[in-house]
Amino acid sequence: MNEQERQQIYNRAKNWVLEAGERIRTKMDQPIVIETKSSPNDLVTELDQETEQFFIERIRTQYPDHQVLGEEGFGDEINHVQGTVWIVDPIDGTMNFVHQKQHFAISVGIYKDGVGEIGLIYDVMKDCLYHAKRGEGAYKNDEKLPLLPEERKLEQSIIGLNHFWSIDNKLVHKEGLQSLIRKARGTRSYGSAALEFAFVAEGIVDAYVTMQLSPWDIAAGVILVQEVGGITTQADGEPITLLDKNSIITCNPAIHQEIIDEHIELKT
């Protein structure tokens, strides 16, 4: 993707994200139909679905040769990442959206031949847009985010962590995760993977660790973190895959290996 093409797509994507956020805010106080997907805690609302359709319609109209992968299933059946692929989470943090009416985000990652070109994470209720274009740094609204510090110790670090993983020993080797919790300065749980990635990019959280995320949860955030010098891998240090679920460590590189050494991986 050349610079001119990237800028044009970025401009449209940014406008669509802001427009979608405004549409959500105008409907926040209306009755919302809530359904469940894979479990009682896996929620979806009509606004999730409407927002994804909003993006699908615009992308397909403006860029009919692009593919779209969306959480709610209105996009394409994708089995490769060749060409331009938009990966969309219309409302990341649906439980927060339903219960708190805040702390949720629109997440859009745009990839060309598997390379992250554009990342947008929009904290809808704060009207705060995290955004990045490959090679141009990451921004919070109009403020360019600084590179992550070169020196950082785990004992000085705040870790974004869903504590569910530390108690469910059917899924994860919890001893390693509990050791990580003890070593870190503190942990936080925000309920939105996209926002956790954004906070790592901003440097207000030093790492985010979780054991199972889908492509739409991470696509935009990976680009943001990379643009400030951060790193994103699976929990064992292996590269992530764009079309499958991944365990995730996204963090300041200074603490990456130390987190891996805690052996926080899914059981097989």
PDB file of C-alpha atoms in Angstrom:
ATOM      1  CA  MET A   1       0.000   0.000   0.000  1.00  0.00           C
ATOM      2  CA  ASN A   2       1.596   3.252  -1.082  1.00  0.00           C
ATOM      3  CA  GLU A   3       1.497   6.396   1.032  1.00  0.00           C
ATOM      4  CA  GLN A   4      -1.226   8.103  -1.006  1.00  0.00           C
ATOM      5  CA  GLU A   5      -3.497   5.058  -0.917  1.00  0.00           C
ATOM      6  CA  ARG A   6      -2.908   4.587   2.821  1.00  0.00           C
ATOM      7  CA  GLN A   7      -3.793   8.212   3.532  1.00  0.00           C
ATOM      8  CA  GLN A   8      -6.971   8.050   1.464  1.00  0.00           C
ATOM      9  CA  ILE A   9      -8.175   4.866   3.149  1.00  0.00           C
ATOM     10  CA  TYR A  10      -7.203   6.228   6.566  1.00  0.00           C
ATOM     11  CA  ASN A  11      -9.221   9.415   6.027  1.00  0.00           C
ATOM     12  CA  ARG A  12     -12.337   7.471   5.090  1.00  0.00           C
ATOM     13  CA  ALA A  13     -11.900   4.914   7.857  1.00  0.00           C
ATOM     14  CA  LYS A  14     -11.441   7.640  10.464  1.00  0.00           C
ATOM     15  CA  ASN A  15     -14.575   9.468   9.322  1.00  0.00           C
ATOM     16  CA  TRP A  16     -16.586   6.244   9.388  1.00  0.00           C
ATOM     17  CA  VAL A  17     -15.377   5.373  12.889  1.00  0.00           C
ATOM     18  CA  LEU A  18     -16.324   8.799  14.226  1.00  0.00           C
ATOM     19  CA  GLU A  19     -19.701   8.655  12.475  1.00  0.00           C
ATOM     20  CA  ALA A  20     -20.379   5.181  13.857  1.00  0.00           C
ATOM     21  CA  GLY A  21     -19.502   6.376  17.338  1.00  0.00           C
ATOM     22  CA  GLU A  22     -21.931   9.274  17.055  1.00  0.00           C
ATOM     23  CA  ARG A  23     -24.670   6.886  15.925  1.00  0.00           C
ATOM     24  CA  ILE A  24     -24.046   4.718  18.995  1.00  0.00           C
ATOM     25  CA  ARG A  25     -24.129   7.698  21.368  1.00  0.00           C
ATOM     26  CA  THR A  26     -27.472   8.883  19.984  1.00  0.00           C
ATOM     27  CA  LYS A  27     -29.009   5.467  20.693  1.00  0.00           C
ATOM     28  CA  MET A  28     -27.469   4.832  24.117  1.00  0.00           C
ATOM     29  CA  ASP A  29     -30.623   5.604  26.086  1.00  0.00           C
ATOM     30  CA  GLN A  30     -32.996   3.695  23.828  1.00  0.00           C
ATOM     31  CA  PRO A  31     -34.131   0.172  24.773  1.00  0.00           C
ATOM     32  CA  ILE A  32     -31.505  -2.328  23.587  1.00  0.00           C
ATOM     33  CA  VAL A  33     -32.123  -5.918  22.534  1.00  0.00           C
ATOM     34  CA  ILE A  34     -29.491  -8.121  24.196  1.00  0.00           C
ATOM     35  CA  GLU A  35     -28.713 -11.682  23.125  1.00  0.00           C
ATOM     36  CA  THR A  36     -26.044 -14.208  24.043  1.00  0.00           C
ATOM     37  CA  LYS A  37     -23.665 -16.073  21.724  1.00  0.00           C
ATOM     38  CA  SER A  38     -21.270 -18.758  22.967  1.00  0.00           C
ATOM     39  CA  SER A  39     -22.107 -18.313  26.676  1.00  0.00           C
ATOM     40  CA  PRO A  40     -24.246 -16.172  29.024  1.00  0.00           C
ATOM     41  CA  ASN A  41     -21.265 -13.808  29.341  1.00  0.00           C
ATOM     42  CA  ASP A  42     -20.769 -13.477  25.559  1.00  0.00           C
ATOM     43  CA  LEU A  43     -23.212 -10.702  24.755  1.00  0.00           C
ATOM     44  CA  VAL A  44     -24.315  -9.133  21.511  1.00  0.00           C
ATOM     45  CA  THR A  45     -26.763  -6.283  20.971  1.00  0.00           C
ATOM     46  CA  GLU A  46     -28.593  -4.934  17.986  1.00  0.00           C
ATOM     47  CA  LEU A  47     -26.196  -1.972  18.062  1.00  0.00           C
ATOM     48  CA  ASP A  48     -23.219  -4.334  17.633  1.00  0.00           C
ATOM     49  CA  GLN A  49     -24.931  -5.734  14.564  1.00  0.00           C
ATOM     50  CA  GLU A  50     -26.099  -2.379  13.179  1.00  0.00           C
ATOM     51  CA  THR A  51     -22.641  -0.869  13.612  1.00  0.00           C
ATOM     52  CA  GLU A  52     -20.924  -3.730  11.816  1.00  0.00           C
ATOM     53  CA  GLN A  53     -23.418  -3.470   8.957  1.00  0.00           C
ATOM     54  CA  PHE A  54     -22.697   0.277   8.823  1.00  0.00           C
ATOM     55  CA  PHE A  55     -19.015  -0.481   8.145  1.00  0.00           C
ATOM     56  CA  ILE A  56     -19.709  -3.372   5.771  1.00  0.00           C
ATOM     57  CA  GLU A  57     -21.962  -1.262   3.564  1.00  0.00           C
ATOM     58  CA  ARG A  58     -19.480   1.582   3.286  1.00  0.00           C
ATOM     59  CA  ILE A  59     -16.428  -0.608   2.730  1.00  0.00           C
ATOM     60  CA  ARG A  60     -18.129  -2.697   0.059  1.00  0.00           C
ATOM     61  CA  THR A  61     -19.450   0.385  -1.701  1.00  0.00           C
ATOM     62  CA  GLN A  62     -16.156   2.279  -1.677  1.00  0.00           C
ATOM     63  CA  TYR A  63     -13.738  -0.669  -1.904  1.00  0.00           C
ATOM     64  CA  PRO A  64     -15.498  -3.656  -3.529  1.00  0.00           C
ATOM     65  CA  ASP A  65     -12.192  -5.524  -3.948  1.00  0.00           C
ATOM     66  CA  HIS A  66     -11.381  -5.378  -0.213  1.00  0.00           C
ATOM     67  CA  GLN A  67     -12.291  -8.160   2.216  1.00  0.00           C
ATOM     68  CA  VAL A  68     -13.972  -7.579   5.572  1.00  0.00           C
ATOM     69  CA  LEU A  69     -13.711  -9.749   8.677  1.00  0.00           C
ATOM     70  CA  GLY A  70     -16.212  -8.730  11.349  1.00  0.00           C
ATOM     71  CA  GLU A  71     -17.092 -10.123  14.750  1.00  0.00           C
ATOM     72  CA  GLU A  72     -20.821 -10.333  14.111  1.00  0.00           C
ATOM     73  CA  GLY A  73     -20.503 -12.335  10.888  1.00  0.00           C
ATOM     74  CA  PHE A  74     -21.717  -9.841   8.298  1.00  0.00           C
ATOM     75  CA  GLY A  75     -18.363  -9.761   6.511  1.00  0.00           C
ATOM     76  CA  ASP A  76     -16.627 -12.243   4.262  1.00  0.00           C
ATOM     77  CA  GLU A  77     -15.560 -15.828   4.824  1.00  0.00           C
ATOM     78  CA  ILE A  78     -11.807 -15.251   4.889  1.00  0.00           C
ATOM     79  CA  ASN A  79      -9.168 -17.979   4.677  1.00  0.00           C
ATOM     80  CA  HIS A  80      -6.208 -15.851   3.591  1.00  0.00           C
ATOM     81  CA  VAL A  81      -4.862 -12.346   4.190  1.00  0.00           C
ATOM     82  CA  GLN A  82      -3.818 -11.478   0.666  1.00  0.00           C
ATOM     83  CA  GLY A  83      -5.000  -8.122  -0.620  1.00  0.00           C
ATOM     84  CA  THR A  84      -6.570  -5.525   1.649  1.00  0.00           C
ATOM     85  CA  VAL A  85      -8.481  -6.851   4.660  1.00  0.00           C
ATOM     86  CA  TRP A  86     -10.502  -4.764   7.103  1.00  0.00           C
ATOM     87  CA  ILE A  87     -10.892  -6.406  10.537  1.00  0.00           C
ATOM     88  CA  VAL A  88     -13.745  -4.804  12.458  1.00  0.00           C
ATOM     89  CA  ASP A  89     -15.048  -5.055  16.006  1.00  0.00           C
ATOM     90  CA  PRO A  90     -18.125  -2.783  16.059  1.00  0.00           C
ATOM     91  CA  ILE A  91     -18.342  -2.683  19.860  1.00  0.00           C
ATOM     92  CA  ASP A  92     -15.410  -4.158  21.758  1.00  0.00           C
ATOM     93  CA  GLY A  93     -16.454  -4.489  25.384  1.00  0.00           C
ATOM     94  CA  THR A  94     -20.139  -5.247  24.863  1.00  0.00           C
ATOM     95  CA  MET A  95     -20.602  -6.203  28.518  1.00  0.00           C
ATOM     96  CA  ASN A  96     -19.312  -2.767  29.545  1.00  0.00           C
ATOM     97  CA  PHE A  97     -21.600  -1.214  26.939  1.00  0.00           C
ATOM     98  CA  VAL A  98     -24.641  -3.051  28.342  1.00  0.00           C
ATOM     99  CA  HIS A  99     -23.918  -2.660  32.058  1.00  0.00           C
ATOM    100  CA  GLN A 100     -21.944   0.579  32.316  1.00  0.00           C
ATOM    101  CA  LYS A 101     -22.627   2.503  29.097  1.00  0.00           C
ATOM    102  CA  GLN A 102     -18.918   3.325  28.928  1.00  0.00           C
ATOM    103  CA  HIS A 103     -15.488   1.674  28.597  1.00  0.00           C
ATOM    104  CA  PHE A 104     -16.132   0.180  25.151  1.00  0.00           C
ATOM    105  CA  ALA A 105     -14.583   0.917  21.782  1.00  0.00           C
ATOM    106  CA  ILE A 106     -14.902   0.612  18.029  1.00  0.00           C
ATOM    107  CA  SER A 107     -11.850  -1.183  16.648  1.00  0.00           C
ATOM    108  CA  VAL A 108     -10.785  -1.211  12.990  1.00  0.00           C
ATOM    109  CA  GLY A 109      -7.536  -2.705  11.718  1.00  0.00           C
ATOM    110  CA  ILE A 110      -6.640  -2.560   8.023  1.00  0.00           C
ATOM    111  CA  TYR A 111      -4.055  -4.968   6.619  1.00  0.00           C
ATOM    112  CA  LYS A 112      -2.452  -5.350   3.203  1.00  0.00           C
ATOM    113  CA  ASP A 113      -1.007  -8.780   2.422  1.00  0.00           C
ATOM    114  CA  GLY A 114      -0.846  -9.519   6.133  1.00  0.00           C
ATOM    115  CA  VAL A 115       0.919  -6.276   7.075  1.00  0.00           C
ATOM    116  CA  GLY A 116      -0.831  -3.853   9.429  1.00  0.00           C
ATOM    117  CA  GLU A 117      -1.310  -0.528   7.655  1.00  0.00           C
ATOM    118  CA  ILE A 118      -3.933   1.369   9.690  1.00  0.00           C
ATOM    119  CA  GLY A 119      -5.242   0.949  13.218  1.00  0.00           C
ATOM    120  CA  LEU A 120      -8.144   2.859  14.793  1.00  0.00           C
ATOM    121  CA  ILE A 121      -9.510   2.379  18.316  1.00  0.00           C
ATOM    122  CA  TYR A 122     -12.268   4.777  19.329  1.00  0.00           C
ATOM    123  CA  ASP A 123     -13.327   5.134  22.966  1.00  0.00           C
ATOM    124  CA  VAL A 124     -16.854   6.135  22.052  1.00  0.00           C
ATOM    125  CA  MET A 125     -18.106   7.734  25.260  1.00  0.00           C
ATOM    126  CA  LYS A 126     -14.877   9.672  25.866  1.00  0.00           C
ATOM    127  CA  ASP A 127     -14.730  10.756  22.211  1.00  0.00           C
ATOM    128  CA  CYS A 128     -11.090   9.651  22.247  1.00  0.00           C
ATOM    129  CA  LEU A 129      -9.515   8.224  19.091  1.00  0.00           C
ATOM    130  CA  TYR A 130      -6.299   6.220  19.131  1.00  0.00           C
ATOM    131  CA  HIS A 131      -4.967   5.906  15.601  1.00  0.00           C
ATOM    132  CA  ALA A 132      -1.891   4.875  13.664  1.00  0.00           C
ATOM    133  CA  LYS A 133      -0.566   4.467  10.137  1.00  0.00           C
ATOM    134  CA  ARG A 134       2.341   2.153   9.505  1.00  0.00           C
ATOM    135  CA  GLY A 135       5.668   3.938   9.899  1.00  0.00           C
ATOM    136  CA  GLU A 136       4.119   7.224  11.076  1.00  0.00           C
ATOM    137  CA  GLY A 137       3.731   6.642  14.802  1.00  0.00           C
ATOM    138  CA  ALA A 138       0.622   6.353  16.948  1.00  0.00           C
ATOM    139  CA  TYR A 139      -1.642   9.130  18.187  1.00  0.00           C
ATOM    140  CA  LYS A 140      -4.246   9.814  20.839  1.00  0.00           C
ATOM    141  CA  ASN A 141      -6.521  12.337  19.172  1.00  0.00           C
ATOM    142  CA  ASP A 142      -4.024  14.959  17.914  1.00  0.00           C
ATOM    143  CA  GLU A 143      -1.236  14.062  20.358  1.00  0.00           C
ATOM    144  CA  LYS A 144       1.569  11.831  19.111  1.00  0.00           C
ATOM    145  CA  LEU A 145       2.328   9.087  21.590  1.00  0.00           C
ATOM    146  CA  PRO A 146       5.969   8.753  22.670  1.00  0.00           C
ATOM    147  CA  LEU A 147       7.973   5.590  22.163  1.00  0.00           C
ATOM    148  CA  LEU A 148       7.798   3.190  25.082  1.00  0.00           C
ATOM    149  CA  PRO A 149      10.705   3.508  27.563  1.00  0.00           C
ATOM    150  CA  GLU A 150      13.688   1.284  26.768  1.00  0.00           C
ATOM    151  CA  GLU A 151      14.119   0.255  30.401  1.00  0.00           C
ATOM    152  CA  ARG A 152      11.325  -1.254  32.444  1.00  0.00           C
ATOM    153  CA  LYS A 153      11.207  -4.004  35.062  1.00  0.00           C
ATOM    154  CA  LEU A 154       8.273  -6.263  35.787  1.00  0.00           C
ATOM    155  CA  GLU A 155       8.299  -5.086  39.402  1.00  0.00           C
ATOM    156  CA  GLN A 156       7.656  -1.552  38.110  1.00  0.00           C
ATOM    157  CA  SER A 157       4.918  -2.573  35.690  1.00  0.00           C
ATOM    158  CA  ILE A 158       1.145  -2.392  35.593  1.00  0.00           C
ATOM    159  CA  ILE A 159      -0.314  -5.404  33.773  1.00  0.00           C
ATOM    160  CA  GLY A 160      -3.709  -5.475  32.090  1.00  0.00           C
ATOM    161  CA  LEU A 161      -5.152  -8.855  32.996  1.00  0.00           C
ATOM    162  CA  ASN A 162      -8.507 -10.597  33.045  1.00  0.00           C
ATOM    163  CA  HIS A 163      -8.428 -12.362  36.404  1.00  0.00           C
ATOM    164  CA  PHE A 164     -10.731 -15.083  35.105  1.00  0.00           C
ATOM    165  CA  TRP A 165      -7.636 -16.769  33.690  1.00  0.00           C
ATOM    166  CA  SER A 166      -5.934 -16.907  37.085  1.00  0.00           C
ATOM    167  CA  ILE A 167      -8.719 -18.974  38.663  1.00  0.00           C
ATOM    168  CA  ASP A 168      -9.869 -21.283  35.862  1.00  0.00           C
ATOM    169  CA  ASN A 169      -7.318 -24.079  36.005  1.00  0.00           C
ATOM    170  CA  LYS A 170      -9.161 -26.028  33.302  1.00  0.00           C
ATOM    171  CA  LEU A 171      -7.842 -23.569  30.740  1.00  0.00           C
ATOM    172  CA  VAL A 172      -4.503 -22.209  31.883  1.00  0.00           C
ATOM    173  CA  HIS A 173      -1.498 -23.123  34.023  1.00  0.00           C
ATOM    174  CA  LYS A 174      -2.615 -20.760  36.745  1.00  0.00           C
ATOM    175  CA  GLU A 175       0.564 -21.033  38.824  1.00  0.00           C
ATOM    176  CA  GLY A 176       2.506 -19.054  36.219  1.00  0.00           C
ATOM    177  CA  LEU A 177      -0.213 -16.453  35.928  1.00  0.00           C
ATOM    178  CA  GLN A 178      -0.404 -16.067  39.691  1.00  0.00           C
ATOM    179  CA  SER A 179       3.379 -15.676  39.832  1.00  0.00           C
ATOM    180  CA  LEU A 180       3.109 -12.874  37.255  1.00  0.00           C
ATOM    181  CA  ILE A 181       0.473 -11.148  39.385  1.00  0.00           C
ATOM    182  CA  ARG A 182       2.696 -11.354  42.463  1.00  0.00           C
ATOM    183  CA  LYS A 183       5.740  -9.946  40.637  1.00  0.00           C
ATOM    184  CA  ALA A 184       4.019  -7.041  38.908  1.00  0.00           C
ATOM    185  CA  ARG A 185       3.478  -3.713  40.634  1.00  0.00           C
ATOM    186  CA  GLY A 186      -0.236  -4.059  39.987  1.00  0.00           C
ATOM    187  CA  THR A 187      -2.903  -5.391  37.657  1.00  0.00           C
ATOM    188  CA  ARG A 188      -5.932  -3.826  36.022  1.00  0.00           C
ATOM    189  CA  SER A 189      -8.913  -5.180  34.090  1.00  0.00           C
ATOM    190  CA  TYR A 190     -10.790  -2.864  31.745  1.00  0.00           C
ATOM    191  CA  GLY A 191     -13.136  -5.260  29.961  1.00  0.00           C
ATOM    192  CA  SER A 192     -12.184  -4.180  26.441  1.00  0.00           C
ATOM    193  CA  ALA A 193      -9.220  -5.771  24.694  1.00  0.00           C
ATOM    194  CA  ALA A 194      -9.031  -2.907  22.207  1.00  0.00           C
ATOM    195  CA  LEU A 195      -8.734  -0.334  24.990  1.00  0.00           C
ATOM    196  CA  GLU A 196      -6.151  -2.470  26.800  1.00  0.00           C
ATOM    197  CA  PHE A 197      -4.015  -2.424  23.641  1.00  0.00           C
ATOM    198  CA  ALA A 198      -4.522   1.340  23.373  1.00  0.00           C
ATOM    199  CA  PHE A 199      -3.423   1.825  26.984  1.00  0.00           C
ATOM    200  CA  VAL A 200      -0.263  -0.207  26.323  1.00  0.00           C
ATOM    201  CA  ALA A 201       0.451   2.017  23.322  1.00  0.00           C
ATOM    202  CA  GLU A 202      -0.157   5.095  25.461  1.00  0.00           C
ATOM    203  CA  GLY A 203       2.245   3.761  28.093  1.00  0.00           C
ATOM    204  CA  ILE A 204      -0.210   3.929  30.985  1.00  0.00           C
ATOM    205  CA  VAL A 205      -0.235   0.118  31.149  1.00  0.00           C
ATOM    206  CA  ASP A 206       3.017  -1.752  30.528  1.00  0.00           C
ATOM    207  CA  ALA A 207       1.518  -5.004  29.262  1.00  0.00           C
ATOM    208  CA  TYR A 208      -1.740  -6.739  28.490  1.00  0.00           C
ATOM    209  CA  VAL A 209      -1.911 -10.502  28.907  1.00  0.00           C
ATOM    210  CA  THR A 210      -4.829 -12.737  27.991  1.00  0.00           C
ATOM    211  CA  MET A 211      -5.316 -16.269  26.839  1.00  0.00           C
ATOM    212  CA  GLN A 212      -7.852 -16.189  24.030  1.00  0.00           C
ATOM    213  CA  LEU A 213      -8.627 -13.342  21.665  1.00  0.00           C
ATOM    214  CA  SER A 214     -10.127 -13.292  18.183  1.00  0.00           C
ATOM    215  CA  PRO A 215      -8.649 -11.352  15.247  1.00  0.00           C
ATOM    216  CA  TRP A 216     -11.095  -8.440  15.608  1.00  0.00           C
ATOM    217  CA  ASP A 217     -10.059  -8.022  19.260  1.00  0.00           C
ATOM    218  CA  ILE A 218      -6.411  -7.389  18.382  1.00  0.00           C
ATOM    219  CA  ALA A 219      -6.134  -6.202  14.758  1.00  0.00           C
ATOM    220  CA  ALA A 220      -6.060  -2.457  15.394  1.00  0.00           C
ATOM    221  CA  GLY A 221      -4.212  -2.668  18.695  1.00  0.00           C
ATOM    222  CA  VAL A 222      -1.297  -4.626  17.275  1.00  0.00           C
ATOM    223  CA  ILE A 223      -0.602  -1.766  14.860  1.00  0.00           C
ATOM    224  CA  LEU A 224      -0.830   0.899  17.567  1.00  0.00           C
ATOM    225  CA  VAL A 225       1.534  -0.941  19.902  1.00  0.00           C
ATOM    226  CA  GLN A 226       4.024  -1.614  17.120  1.00  0.00           C
ATOM    227  CA  GLU A 227       4.133   2.072  16.196  1.00  0.00           C
ATOM    228  CA  VAL A 228       5.372   3.020  19.686  1.00  0.00           C
ATOM    229  CA  GLY A 229       8.020   0.295  19.760  1.00  0.00           C
ATOM    230  CA  GLY A 230       5.962  -2.347  21.533  1.00  0.00           C
ATOM    231  CA  ILE A 231       5.681  -6.040  20.760  1.00  0.00           C
ATOM    232  CA  THR A 232       2.748  -8.431  20.441  1.00  0.00           C
ATOM    233  CA  THR A 233       3.114 -12.220  20.464  1.00  0.00           C
ATOM    234  CA  GLN A 234       1.326 -15.300  21.657  1.00  0.00           C
ATOM    235  CA  ALA A 235       1.924 -16.273  25.289  1.00  0.00           C
ATOM    236  CA  ASP A 236       4.765 -18.598  24.301  1.00  0.00           C
ATOM    237  CA  GLY A 237       6.477 -15.898  22.252  1.00  0.00           C
ATOM    238  CA  GLU A 238       5.372 -17.268  18.878  1.00  0.00           C
ATOM    239  CA  PRO A 239       3.964 -14.877  16.248  1.00  0.00           C
ATOM    240  CA  ILE A 240       0.246 -14.168  16.287  1.00  0.00           C
ATOM    241  CA  THR A 241      -2.015 -15.256  13.443  1.00  0.00           C
ATOM    242  CA  LEU A 242      -4.581 -12.935  11.918  1.00  0.00           C
ATOM    243  CA  LEU A 243      -7.286 -15.485  11.164  1.00  0.00           C
ATOM    244  CA  ASP A 244      -7.311 -17.566  14.365  1.00  0.00           C
ATOM    245  CA  LYS A 245      -7.740 -17.064  18.095  1.00  0.00           C
ATOM    246  CA  ASN A 246      -4.507 -16.225  19.906  1.00  0.00           C
ATOM    247  CA  SER A 247      -3.165 -16.093  23.410  1.00  0.00           C
ATOM    248  CA  ILE A 248      -1.705 -12.603  23.728  1.00  0.00           C
ATOM    249  CA  ILE A 249       1.146 -10.723  25.318  1.00  0.00           C
ATOM    250  CA  THR A 250       1.357  -7.143  24.115  1.00  0.00           C
ATOM    251  CA  CYS A 251       3.855  -5.061  26.029  1.00  0.00           C
ATOM    252  CA  ASN A 252       6.963  -2.988  26.400  1.00  0.00           C
ATOM    253  CA  PRO A 253       9.726  -5.205  24.922  1.00  0.00           C
ATOM    254  CA  ALA A 254      11.802  -4.730  28.086  1.00  0.00           C
ATOM    255  CA  ILE A 255       9.470  -7.047  30.037  1.00  0.00           C
ATOM    256  CA  HIS A 256       8.368  -9.376  27.229  1.00  0.00           C
ATOM    257  CA  GLN A 257      10.709 -12.277  27.936  1.00  0.00           C
ATOM    258  CA  GLU A 258      10.160 -12.056  31.669  1.00  0.00           C
ATOM    259  CA  ILE A 259       6.415 -12.430  31.147  1.00  0.00           C
ATOM    260  CA  ILE A 260       6.955 -15.410  28.835  1.00  0.00           C
ATOM    261  CA  ASP A 261       9.198 -17.034  31.425  1.00  0.00           C
ATOM    262  CA  GLU A 262       6.261 -17.223  33.806  1.00  0.00           C
ATOM    263  CA  HIS A 263       4.859 -19.982  31.534  1.00  0.00           C
ATOM    264  CA  ILE A 264       1.422 -18.465  31.226  1.00  0.00           C
ATOM    265  CA  GLU A 265       0.030 -20.572  28.435  1.00  0.00           C
ATOM    266  CA  LEU A 266      -3.178 -22.405  27.655  1.00  0.00           C
ATOM    267  CA  LYS A 267      -3.334 -26.044  28.605  1.00  0.00           C
ATOM    268  CA  THR A 268      -3.377 -28.452  25.678  1.00  0.00           C
TER     269      THR A 268
END
